[in-house]
mmCIF file of C-alpha atoms in Angstrom:
data_model
loop_
_atom_site.group_PDB
_atom_site.id
_atom_site.type_symbol
_atom_site.label_atom_id
_atom_site.label_comp_id
_atom_site.label_asym_id
_atom_site.label_seq_id
_atom_site.Cartn_x
_atom_site.Cartn_y
_atom_site.Cartn_z
ATOM 1 C CA UNK A 1 0.041 -0.005 0.071
ATOM 2 C CA UNK A 2 1.179 3.610 -0.934
ATOM 3 C CA UNK A 3 2.604 5.180 2.420
ATOM 4 C CA UNK A 4 1.058 8.351 3.201
ATOM 5 C CA UNK A 5 3.343 10.776 4.693
ATOM 6 C CA UNK A 6 1.291 12.483 7.637
ATOM 7 C CA UNK A 7 2.469 15.232 9.895
ATOM 8 C CA UNK A 8 -0.264 13.762 12.413
ATOM 9 C CA UNK A 9 -2.907 11.088 12.554
ATOM 10 C CA UNK A 10 -5.507 13.682 11.433
ATOM 11 C CA UNK A 11 -3.479 14.267 8.108
ATOM 12 C CA UNK A 12 -3.522 10.590 7.856
ATOM 13 C CA UNK A 13 -7.455 10.369 8.153
ATOM 14 C CA UNK A 14 -7.754 13.112 5.431
ATOM 15 C CA UNK A 15 -5.503 11.037 3.087
ATOM 16 C CA UNK A 16 -7.105 7.758 4.001
ATOM 17 C CA UNK A 17 -9.492 7.829 0.870
ATOM 18 C CA UNK A 18 -6.406 8.524 -1.486
ATOM 19 C CA UNK A 19 -4.701 5.638 0.150
ATOM 20 C CA UNK A 20 -7.555 3.212 -0.208
ATOM 21 C CA UNK A 21 -8.132 4.266 -3.913
ATOM 22 C CA UNK A 22 -4.365 3.561 -4.541
ATOM 23 C CA UNK A 23 -4.655 0.123 -3.057
ATOM 24 C CA UNK A 24 -7.864 -0.784 -5.036
ATOM 25 C CA UNK A 25 -6.062 0.400 -8.166
ATOM 26 C CA UNK A 26 -3.031 -2.050 -7.156
ATOM 27 C CA UNK A 27 -5.283 -4.943 -6.245
ATOM 28 C CA UNK A 28 -7.453 -4.787 -9.355
ATOM 29 C CA UNK A 29 -4.492 -4.263 -11.677
ATOM 30 C CA UNK A 30 -2.839 -7.491 -9.989
ATOM 31 C CA UNK A 31 -5.901 -9.339 -11.056
ATOM 32 C CA UNK A 32 -5.987 -8.295 -14.434
ATOM 33 C CA UNK A 33 -9.096 -5.941 -14.054
ATOM 34 C CA UNK A 34 -7.639 -2.576 -15.181
ATOM 35 C CA UNK A 35 -7.310 -1.407 -19.008
ATOM 36 C CA UNK A 36 -5.551 1.444 -20.611
ATOM 37 C CA UNK A 37 -8.546 3.457 -19.905
ATOM 38 C CA UNK A 38 -8.331 3.019 -16.237
ATOM 39 C CA UNK A 39 -10.955 1.516 -13.851
ATOM 40 C CA UNK A 40 -14.411 0.875 -15.347
ATOM 41 C CA UNK A 41 -17.663 0.174 -13.732
ATOM 42 C CA UNK A 42 -17.127 -3.711 -14.168
ATOM 43 C CA UNK A 43 -13.589 -3.382 -12.499
ATOM 44 C CA UNK A 44 -15.035 -1.625 -9.458
ATOM 45 C CA UNK A 45 -17.897 -4.240 -9.290
ATOM 46 C CA UNK A 46 -15.316 -7.130 -9.145
ATOM 47 C CA UNK A 47 -13.267 -5.330 -6.591
ATOM 48 C CA UNK A 48 -16.213 -4.563 -4.459
ATOM 49 C CA UNK A 49 -17.278 -8.254 -4.542
ATOM 50 C CA UNK A 50 -13.772 -9.346 -3.477
ATOM 51 C CA UNK A 51 -13.775 -6.798 -0.649
ATOM 52 C CA UNK A 52 -17.134 -8.133 0.503
ATOM 53 C CA UNK A 53 -15.947 -11.546 0.410
ATOM 54 C CA UNK A 54 -12.951 -10.629 2.660
ATOM 55 C CA UNK A 55 -15.150 -8.808 4.982
ATOM 56 C CA UNK A 56 -17.424 -11.972 5.236
ATOM 57 C CA UNK A 57 -14.340 -14.327 5.878
ATOM 58 C CA UNK A 58 -13.275 -12.044 8.597
ATOM 59 C CA UNK A 59 -16.794 -12.092 10.076
ATOM 60 C CA UNK A 60 -16.930 -15.871 9.659
ATOM 61 C CA UNK A 61 -13.411 -16.259 11.360
ATOM 62 C CA UNK A 62 -14.634 -14.201 14.332
ATOM 63 C CA UNK A 63 -17.806 -16.418 14.763
ATOM 64 C CA UNK A 64 -15.757 -19.501 14.433
ATOM 65 C CA UNK A 65 -13.324 -18.351 17.043
ATOM 66 C CA UNK A 66 -16.027 -17.358 19.437
ATOM 67 C CA UNK A 67 -17.739 -20.967 19.028
ATOM 68 C CA UNK A 68 -14.307 -22.690 19.579
ATOM 69 C CA UNK A 69 -13.639 -20.418 22.570
ATOM 70 C CA UNK A 70 -17.006 -21.065 24.094
ATOM 71 C CA UNK A 71 -16.863 -24.858 23.153
ATOM 72 C CA UNK A 72 -13.563 -25.127 25.349
ATOM 73 C CA UNK A 73 -15.147 -23.208 28.109
ATOM 74 C CA UNK A 74 -18.035 -25.614 28.039
ATOM 75 C CA UNK A 75 -15.667 -28.770 28.103
ATOM 76 C CA UNK A 76 -13.643 -27.360 31.096
ATOM 77 C CA UNK A 77 -16.693 -26.950 32.966
ATOM 78 C CA UNK A 78 -17.876 -30.363 32.080
ATOM 79 C CA UNK A 79 -14.591 -31.802 33.255
ATOM 80 C CA UNK A 80 -14.896 -29.867 36.627
ATOM 81 C CA UNK A 81 -18.484 -30.982 37.070
ATOM 82 C CA UNK A 82 -17.190 -34.541 36.428
ATOM 83 C CA UNK A 83 -14.588 -34.126 39.134
ATOM 84 C CA UNK A 84 -17.257 -33.078 41.536
ATOM 85 C CA UNK A 85 -18.781 -36.562 40.988
ATOM 86 C CA UNK A 86 -15.333 -38.230 41.404
ATOM 87 C CA UNK A 87 -15.468 -39.562 37.975
ATOM 88 C CA UNK A 88 -12.054 -40.439 36.247
ATOM 89 C CA UNK A 89 -11.214 -37.968 33.604
ATOM 90 C CA UNK A 90 -11.149 -39.009 30.006
ATOM 91 C CA UNK A 91 -8.949 -36.695 28.053
ATOM 92 C CA UNK A 92 -9.838 -37.510 24.454
ATOM 93 C CA UNK A 93 -12.176 -34.568 24.013
ATOM 94 C CA UNK A 94 -9.368 -32.267 25.679
ATOM 95 C CA UNK A 95 -6.875 -33.460 23.072
ATOM 96 C CA UNK A 96 -9.233 -32.755 20.208
ATOM 97 C CA UNK A 97 -10.181 -29.270 21.591
ATOM 98 C CA UNK A 98 -6.634 -28.252 21.963
ATOM 99 C CA UNK A 99 -5.706 -29.584 18.596
ATOM 100 C CA UNK A 100 -8.344 -27.110 17.111
ATOM 101 C CA UNK A 101 -6.948 -24.313 19.220
ATOM 102 C CA UNK A 102 -3.362 -24.992 17.949
ATOM 103 C CA UNK A 103 -4.731 -25.127 14.424
ATOM 104 C CA UNK A 104 -6.370 -21.731 14.600
ATOM 105 C CA UNK A 105 -3.331 -20.237 16.289
ATOM 106 C CA UNK A 106 -0.821 -21.594 13.764
ATOM 107 C CA UNK A 107 -3.149 -19.683 11.167
ATOM 108 C CA UNK A 108 -2.394 -16.556 13.056
ATOM 109 C CA UNK A 109 -6.038 -16.274 14.299
ATOM 110 C CA UNK A 110 -5.874 -12.976 16.022
ATOM 111 C CA UNK A 111 -9.569 -13.140 17.326
ATOM 112 C CA UNK A 112 -8.825 -16.074 19.917
ATOM 113 C CA UNK A 113 -6.526 -13.877 22.068
ATOM 114 C CA UNK A 114 -9.123 -11.009 22.164
ATOM 115 C CA UNK A 115 -11.656 -13.292 23.673
ATOM 116 C CA UNK A 116 -9.605 -13.669 26.748
ATOM 117 C CA UNK A 117 -10.128 -10.062 27.809
ATOM 118 C CA UNK A 118 -13.640 -10.679 29.453
ATOM 119 C CA UNK A 119 -14.527 -11.583 32.992
ATOM 120 C CA UNK A 120 -16.451 -14.791 32.748
ATOM 121 C CA UNK A 121 -18.559 -15.900 35.717
ATOM 122 C CA UNK A 122 -16.982 -19.338 35.691
ATOM 123 C CA UNK A 123 -13.596 -18.376 36.869
ATOM 124 C CA UNK A 124 -11.862 -21.691 36.608
ATOM 125 C CA UNK A 125 -13.109 -22.826 33.334
ATOM 126 C CA UNK A 126 -12.118 -19.396 31.606
ATOM 127 C CA UNK A 127 -8.787 -19.324 33.393
ATOM 128 C CA UNK A 128 -7.637 -22.596 32.057
ATOM 129 C CA UNK A 129 -8.793 -22.040 28.591
ATOM 130 C CA UNK A 130 -6.985 -18.609 28.548
ATOM 131 C CA UNK A 131 -3.830 -20.010 30.088
ATOM 132 C CA UNK A 132 -3.931 -22.671 27.302
ATOM 133 C CA UNK A 133 -4.201 -20.082 24.589
ATOM 134 C CA UNK A 134 -1.469 -17.878 26.123
ATOM 135 C CA UNK A 135 1.025 -21.013 26.461
ATOM 136 C CA UNK A 136 0.304 -21.966 22.935
ATOM 137 C CA UNK A 137 1.139 -18.359 21.834
ATOM 138 C CA UNK A 138 4.399 -18.336 23.781
ATOM 139 C CA UNK A 139 5.344 -21.754 22.684
ATOM 140 C CA UNK A 140 4.636 -20.732 18.937
ATOM 141 C CA UNK A 141 6.977 -17.802 19.497
ATOM 142 C CA UNK A 142 9.779 -19.953 20.982
ATOM 143 C CA UNK A 143 9.326 -22.383 17.936
ATOM 144 C CA UNK A 144 7.657 -25.582 18.825
ATOM 145 C CA UNK A 145 5.912 -27.626 16.256
ATOM 146 C CA UNK A 146 2.327 -28.671 16.161
ATOM 147 C CA UNK A 147 2.927 -31.790 18.253
ATOM 148 C CA UNK A 148 4.728 -29.837 20.938
ATOM 149 C CA UNK A 149 2.251 -27.131 20.934
ATOM 150 C CA UNK A 150 -0.375 -29.517 21.583
ATOM 151 C CA UNK A 151 1.139 -31.217 24.328
ATOM 152 C CA UNK A 152 1.864 -27.766 26.030
ATOM 153 C CA UNK A 153 -1.777 -26.696 25.388
ATOM 154 C CA UNK A 154 -3.186 -29.886 27.087
ATOM 155 C CA UNK A 155 -0.904 -29.476 30.010
ATOM 156 C CA UNK A 156 -1.978 -25.886 30.285
ATOM 157 C CA UNK A 157 -5.724 -26.736 29.915
ATOM 158 C CA UNK A 158 -5.499 -29.307 32.751
ATOM 159 C CA UNK A 159 -2.876 -27.710 35.132
ATOM 160 C CA UNK A 160 -5.285 -26.537 37.868
ATOM 161 C CA UNK A 161 -7.576 -29.493 37.567
ATOM 162 C CA UNK A 162 -7.206 -29.857 41.408
ATOM 163 C CA UNK A 163 -8.366 -26.507 42.270
ATOM 164 C CA UNK A 164 -11.861 -27.622 42.306
ATOM 165 C CA UNK A 165 -11.357 -28.726 45.863
ATOM 166 C CA UNK A 166 -10.117 -25.377 46.961
ATOM 167 C CA UNK A 167 -12.530 -23.240 45.120
ATOM 168 C CA UNK A 168 -14.537 -21.992 48.282
ATOM 169 C CA UNK A 169 -11.408 -20.803 49.804
ATOM 170 C CA UNK A 170 -10.052 -19.222 46.846
ATOM 171 C CA UNK A 171 -13.184 -17.266 45.823
ATOM 172 C CA UNK A 172 -13.853 -15.875 49.238
ATOM 173 C CA UNK A 173 -13.613 -12.105 49.591
ATOM 174 C CA UNK A 174 -10.696 -10.745 51.480
ATOM 175 C CA UNK A 175 -7.068 -11.740 52.014
ATOM 176 C CA UNK A 176 -6.375 -15.459 52.615
ATOM 177 C CA UNK A 177 -4.872 -16.257 55.975
ATOM 178 C CA UNK A 178 -1.436 -18.076 55.946
ATOM 179 C CA UNK A 179 -3.326 -21.287 56.707
ATOM 180 C CA UNK A 180 -5.643 -20.896 53.869
ATOM 181 C CA UNK A 181 -2.918 -19.964 51.422
ATOM 182 C CA UNK A 182 -0.960 -23.226 52.349
ATOM 183 C CA UNK A 183 -3.957 -25.198 52.047
ATOM 184 C CA UNK A 184 -4.620 -24.014 48.584
ATOM 185 C CA UNK A 185 -0.820 -24.687 47.482
ATOM 186 C CA UNK A 186 -1.898 -28.291 47.769
ATOM 187 C CA UNK A 187 -3.870 -28.066 44.650
ATOM 188 C CA UNK A 188 -0.564 -28.706 42.727
ATOM 189 C CA UNK A 189 -0.381 -32.193 44.510
ATOM 190 C CA UNK A 190 -4.221 -32.723 44.005
ATOM 191 C CA UNK A 191 -3.898 -31.956 40.202
ATOM 192 C CA UNK A 192 -1.006 -34.388 39.648
ATOM 193 C CA UNK A 193 -2.862 -37.035 41.394
ATOM 194 C CA UNK A 194 -6.002 -36.625 39.389
ATOM 195 C CA UNK A 195 -3.904 -36.656 36.237
ATOM 196 C CA UNK A 196 -2.101 -39.790 36.963
ATOM 197 C CA UNK A 197 -5.437 -41.498 36.831
ATOM 198 C CA UNK A 198 -6.495 -39.984 33.505
ATOM 199 C CA UNK A 199 -6.227 -41.599 30.129
ATOM 200 C CA UNK A 200 -5.209 -40.382 26.868
ATOM 201 C CA UNK A 201 -2.824 -37.837 28.264
ATOM 202 C CA UNK A 202 0.736 -36.706 27.584
ATOM 203 C CA UNK A 203 2.924 -37.799 30.479
ATOM 204 C CA UNK A 204 4.372 -34.201 30.761
ATOM 205 C CA UNK A 205 0.987 -33.009 31.900
ATOM 206 C CA UNK A 206 1.334 -34.674 35.286
ATOM 207 C CA UNK A 207 4.874 -33.117 35.773
ATOM 208 C CA UNK A 208 3.387 -29.687 34.593
ATOM 209 C CA UNK A 209 0.542 -29.950 37.269
ATOM 210 C CA UNK A 210 2.826 -30.477 40.057
ATOM 211 C CA UNK A 211 5.405 -27.714 38.977
ATOM 212 C CA UNK A 212 3.315 -24.879 37.498
ATOM 213 C CA UNK A 213 3.898 -22.787 40.758
ATOM 214 C CA UNK A 214 7.519 -23.324 40.848
ATOM 215 C CA UNK A 215 9.885 -20.413 39.935
ATOM 216 C CA UNK A 216 13.277 -20.436 38.238
ATOM 217 C CA UNK A 217 15.057 -18.803 41.269
ATOM 218 C CA UNK A 218 13.598 -21.537 43.393
ATOM 219 C CA UNK A 219 11.214 -19.161 45.361
ATOM 220 C CA UNK A 220 8.075 -21.129 44.164
ATOM 221 C CA UNK A 221 6.064 -24.006 45.503
ATOM 222 C CA UNK A 222 5.535 -26.827 46.453
ATOM 223 C CA UNK A 223 9.083 -28.096 46.357
ATOM 224 C CA UNK A 224 11.269 -24.942 45.556
ATOM 225 C CA UNK A 225 12.810 -26.354 42.324
ATOM 226 C CA UNK A 226 14.891 -24.059 40.360
ATOM 227 C CA UNK A 227 16.589 -23.571 37.122
ATOM 228 C CA UNK A 228 16.985 -26.658 34.569
ATOM 229 C CA UNK A 229 15.093 -28.977 37.241
ATOM 230 C CA UNK A 230 11.852 -27.283 36.038
ATOM 231 C CA UNK A 231 10.167 -28.736 32.832
ATOM 232 C CA UNK A 232 10.096 -26.071 30.097
ATOM 233 C CA UNK A 233 6.332 -26.318 29.764
ATOM 234 C CA UNK A 234 5.947 -25.755 33.573
ATOM 235 C CA UNK A 235 8.157 -22.451 33.016
ATOM 236 C CA UNK A 236 5.875 -21.320 30.127
ATOM 237 C CA UNK A 237 2.576 -22.091 31.890
ATOM 238 C CA UNK A 238 3.709 -20.569 35.191
ATOM 239 C CA UNK A 239 4.266 -17.311 33.199
ATOM 240 C CA UNK A 240 1.028 -17.541 31.285
ATOM 241 C CA UNK A 241 -0.926 -18.452 34.431
ATOM 242 C CA UNK A 242 0.446 -15.420 36.282
ATOM 243 C CA UNK A 243 -0.563 -12.967 33.426
ATOM 244 C CA UNK A 244 -3.987 -14.483 33.032
ATOM 245 C CA UNK A 245 -4.604 -14.236 36.939
ATOM 246 C CA UNK A 246 -3.444 -10.578 36.944
ATOM 247 C CA UNK A 247 -5.570 -9.350 34.024
ATOM 248 C CA UNK A 248 -8.840 -10.722 35.613
ATOM 249 C CA UNK A 249 -10.620 -9.793 38.794
ATOM 250 C CA UNK A 250 -10.662 -12.175 41.825
ATOM 251 C CA UNK A 251 -13.121 -11.653 45.025
ATOM 252 C CA UNK A 252 -10.212 -10.283 46.975
ATOM 253 C CA UNK A 253 -8.746 -7.840 44.386
ATOM 254 C CA UNK A 254 -9.557 -5.852 41.165
ATOM 255 C CA UNK A 255 -7.880 -6.866 37.961
ATOM 256 C CA UNK A 256 -4.813 -4.922 36.575
ATOM 257 C CA UNK A 257 -4.810 -3.424 33.269
ATOM 258 C CA UNK A 258 -2.841 -5.272 30.810
ATOM 259 C CA UNK A 259 0.328 -2.952 30.759
ATOM 260 C CA UNK A 260 0.445 -2.919 34.482
ATOM 261 C CA UNK A 261 0.266 -6.860 34.530
ATOM 262 C CA UNK A 262 3.358 -6.739 31.996
ATOM 263 C CA UNK A 263 5.021 -4.159 34.280
ATOM 264 C CA UNK A 264 4.527 -6.388 37.403
ATOM 265 C CA UNK A 265 5.933 -9.320 35.626
ATOM 266 C CA UNK A 266 9.044 -7.520 34.289
ATOM 267 C CA UNK A 267 9.569 -6.436 37.893
ATOM 268 C CA UNK A 268 9.813 -10.127 38.747
ATOM 269 C CA UNK A 269 11.775 -11.243 35.874
ATOM 270 C CA UNK A 270 14.287 -13.031 37.859
ATOM 271 C CA UNK A 271 11.330 -15.475 38.695
ATOM 272 C CA UNK A 272 10.958 -16.572 35.026
ATOM 273 C CA UNK A 273 12.797 -18.282 32.357
ATOM 274 C CA UNK A 274 14.773 -15.795 30.204
ATOM 275 C CA UNK A 275 13.737 -17.384 26.922
ATOM 276 C CA UNK A 276 9.995 -17.815 28.002
ATOM 277 C CA UNK A 277 9.995 -13.948 29.302
ATOM 278 C CA UNK A 278 11.271 -12.773 25.746
ATOM 279 C CA UNK A 279 8.894 -14.935 24.013
ATOM 280 C CA UNK A 280 5.946 -13.616 26.163
ATOM 281 C CA UNK A 281 7.003 -9.991 25.571
ATOM 282 C CA UNK A 282 7.291 -10.349 21.972
ATOM 283 C CA UNK A 283 3.809 -12.000 22.095
ATOM 284 C CA UNK A 284 1.788 -9.445 24.154
ATOM 285 C CA UNK A 285 3.945 -6.378 23.604
ATOM 286 C CA UNK A 286 4.375 -3.508 26.176
ATOM 287 C CA UNK A 287 0.810 -2.707 25.645
ATOM 288 C CA UNK A 288 -1.200 -6.043 25.335
ATOM 289 C CA UNK A 289 -4.196 -6.611 23.121
ATOM 290 C CA UNK A 290 -7.225 -4.999 24.705
ATOM 291 C CA UNK A 291 -5.391 -2.116 26.261
ATOM 292 C CA UNK A 292 -6.879 1.294 26.185
ATOM 293 C CA UNK A 293 -4.464 4.080 25.041
ATOM 294 C CA UNK A 294 -4.353 7.910 24.102
ATOM 295 C CA UNK A 295 -1.971 8.889 21.319
ATOM 296 C CA UNK A 296 0.170 12.156 21.066
ATOM 297 C CA UNK A 297 -2.266 13.056 18.528
ATOM 298 C CA UNK A 298 -5.252 12.943 20.858
ATOM 299 C CA UNK A 299 -7.023 9.997 19.589
ATOM 300 C CA UNK A 300 -8.147 7.278 21.988
ATOM 301 C CA UNK A 301 -7.498 3.721 20.729
ATOM 302 C CA UNK A 302 -7.785 0.172 21.745
ATOM 303 C CA UNK A 303 -4.735 -2.078 20.945
ATOM 304 C CA UNK A 304 -5.991 -4.592 18.367
ATOM 305 C CA UNK A 305 -2.639 -6.529 17.657
ATOM 306 C CA UNK A 306 0.835 -6.854 18.311
ATOM 307 C CA UNK A 307 3.724 -6.029 16.087
ATOM 308 C CA UNK A 308 6.231 -8.898 16.873
ATOM 309 C CA UNK A 309 9.623 -7.515 17.404
ATOM 310 C CA UNK A 310 8.275 -4.042 18.021
ATOM 311 C CA UNK A 311 6.644 -4.020 21.464
ATOM 312 C CA UNK A 312 6.040 -0.393 21.638
ATOM 313 C CA UNK A 313 4.368 -0.100 18.130
ATOM 314 C CA UNK A 314 1.117 -2.082 18.215
ATOM 315 C CA UNK A 315 -1.847 -1.864 15.724
ATOM 316 C CA UNK A 316 -4.550 0.387 17.193
ATOM 317 C CA UNK A 317 -8.371 0.704 16.403
ATOM 318 C CA UNK A 318 -9.431 4.143 16.961
ATOM 319 C CA UNK A 319 -12.272 4.498 19.251
ATOM 320 C CA UNK A 320 -12.507 8.347 19.740
ATOM 321 C CA UNK A 321 -10.981 11.059 17.546
ATOM 322 C CA UNK A 322 -9.057 13.880 19.006
ATOM 323 C CA UNK A 323 -12.442 15.750 19.488
ATOM 324 C CA UNK A 324 -13.812 12.828 21.588
ATOM 325 C CA UNK A 325 -16.255 12.048 18.906
ATOM 326 C CA UNK A 326 -16.626 8.696 17.502
ATOM 327 C CA UNK A 327 -14.984 8.176 13.870
ATOM 328 C CA UNK A 328 -17.565 7.923 11.101
ATOM 329 C CA UNK A 329 -15.970 4.891 9.795
ATOM 330 C CA UNK A 330 -13.586 2.148 11.261
ATOM 331 C CA UNK A 331 -10.094 3.526 11.595
ATOM 332 C CA UNK A 332 -7.018 1.288 12.022
ATOM 333 C CA UNK A 333 -3.505 2.738 12.769
ATOM 334 C CA UNK A 334 -0.485 0.469 12.585
ATOM 335 C CA UNK A 335 2.218 2.451 14.505
ATOM 336 C CA UNK A 336 4.869 0.812 12.429
ATOM 337 C CA UNK A 337 3.983 3.066 9.530
ATOM 338 C CA UNK A 338 3.815 6.219 11.623
ATOM 339 C CA UNK A 339 7.148 6.922 13.466
ATOM 340 C CA UNK A 340 6.003 10.493 14.511
ATOM 341 C CA UNK A 341 2.762 9.089 16.409
ATOM 342 C CA UNK A 342 3.288 7.189 19.568
ATOM 343 C CA UNK A 343 1.321 6.167 22.760
ATOM 344 C CA UNK A 344 1.214 8.958 25.332
ATOM 345 C CA UNK A 345 -0.444 7.245 28.024
ATOM 346 C CA UNK A 346 -2.538 4.290 29.039
ATOM 347 C CA UNK A 347 -6.180 4.641 30.164
ATOM 348 C CA UNK A 348 -8.267 2.919 32.894
ATOM 349 C CA UNK A 349 -10.933 0.914 31.310
ATOM 350 C CA UNK A 350 -14.463 0.906 32.547
ATOM 351 C CA UNK A 351 -14.879 -1.474 35.558
ATOM 352 C CA UNK A 352 -11.604 -1.087 36.346
#
C-alpha cells in the first residue's frame, strides 16, 4: 500500500481515501481488471465483490473463534463437574479441543486472544482456557512444532484441575490467611494425582500440574525447584498463569490493566525463564491486546494486534477522534507505519 506521509494522524485520516483508492487500483491491476482507460464500472464491481468476500471471511473467522472458545469453556466446565462426582477424567475430548486451538493459532487467528479479555462468571473454566491459549502462543514464538504446541496446550488446559477442591477458599472475599494459602498450595499435588489416573494424556501433563507454581529462582512451591530442574512447559505455563490471573478480577482484588500486568511481571523477571519471558513480551507487547491508550495526537484507541519484535508499536483501533467523537468509519493505525505518532498514556477501562 502506498504510504501516506502525515504530520499527524489527522493528516492520515484526511489522506485515507486516497490511500484506499491507490490500494484498490493495485489490487485490481494485479488481478488483470484494469485496462488502458483506467478503472471501469465492471472493474469496481469485481473489486467490491472481492472486498465483500474478505469482510465476510473476517466475520466468519470471528464467529468460528467465538464458537471454539466457548466450546473449550463448556468442556472445561464439564470436566470440573465430572470431578465433583469423583469420575475419572477422560482426556480424549481435551486433546481434540486443544488440537483445534493450535490449528487456529498456527493460522495466526487474531480473534482467539481478544476473547480472553472478558471476565467470565465461571472463573476456573475461563482461566484454564485462557492459560492454554497464552501458553500455545508463547510456545509458538519459541518455535515449537504442532505436536509440541498440542502437548503444551493440553498440559495448560489441565494444569489447575485440582483447584476444584479449593474453590471455596480461593473465591472468598478478603485476603487469605497464611493457613488458607498453604492449604490452597496443595492443589498442585491434587492436580497431579487426578491426572495420574486419567487416560489419553501426555505424561508431561502430570509433571506440569505439580510444577506450574515453581519459579526458576527457587522461590516457588511446592518443592522450591529451580533452573533446569523445571520442565520447560512448566516454566511457560507459570508465566501464562500469572499474567492471566493478574488481568482478571478475583473476589479479593481488582484486575490489573494489561500493561500494568506486564510491568508487574517484568519487575519479577528473575522468577521466570529468560527465553520464555522474551517470547512472552514479543507476544503481548508492552501494550497488550485490549489495552486502552491515548496517542500524542489525541485519539483514544484500543490495542488490536501486536507487531512482533516491536513491543511499543502495536496496531490500534481508533475509538474516539481527538475531539472525543466516534469516527464515522472504522479507523486502524499501525504504529509501525507512523513513526511520529506514539502512545502518550494508558487509560483506565470501565469496570477497573
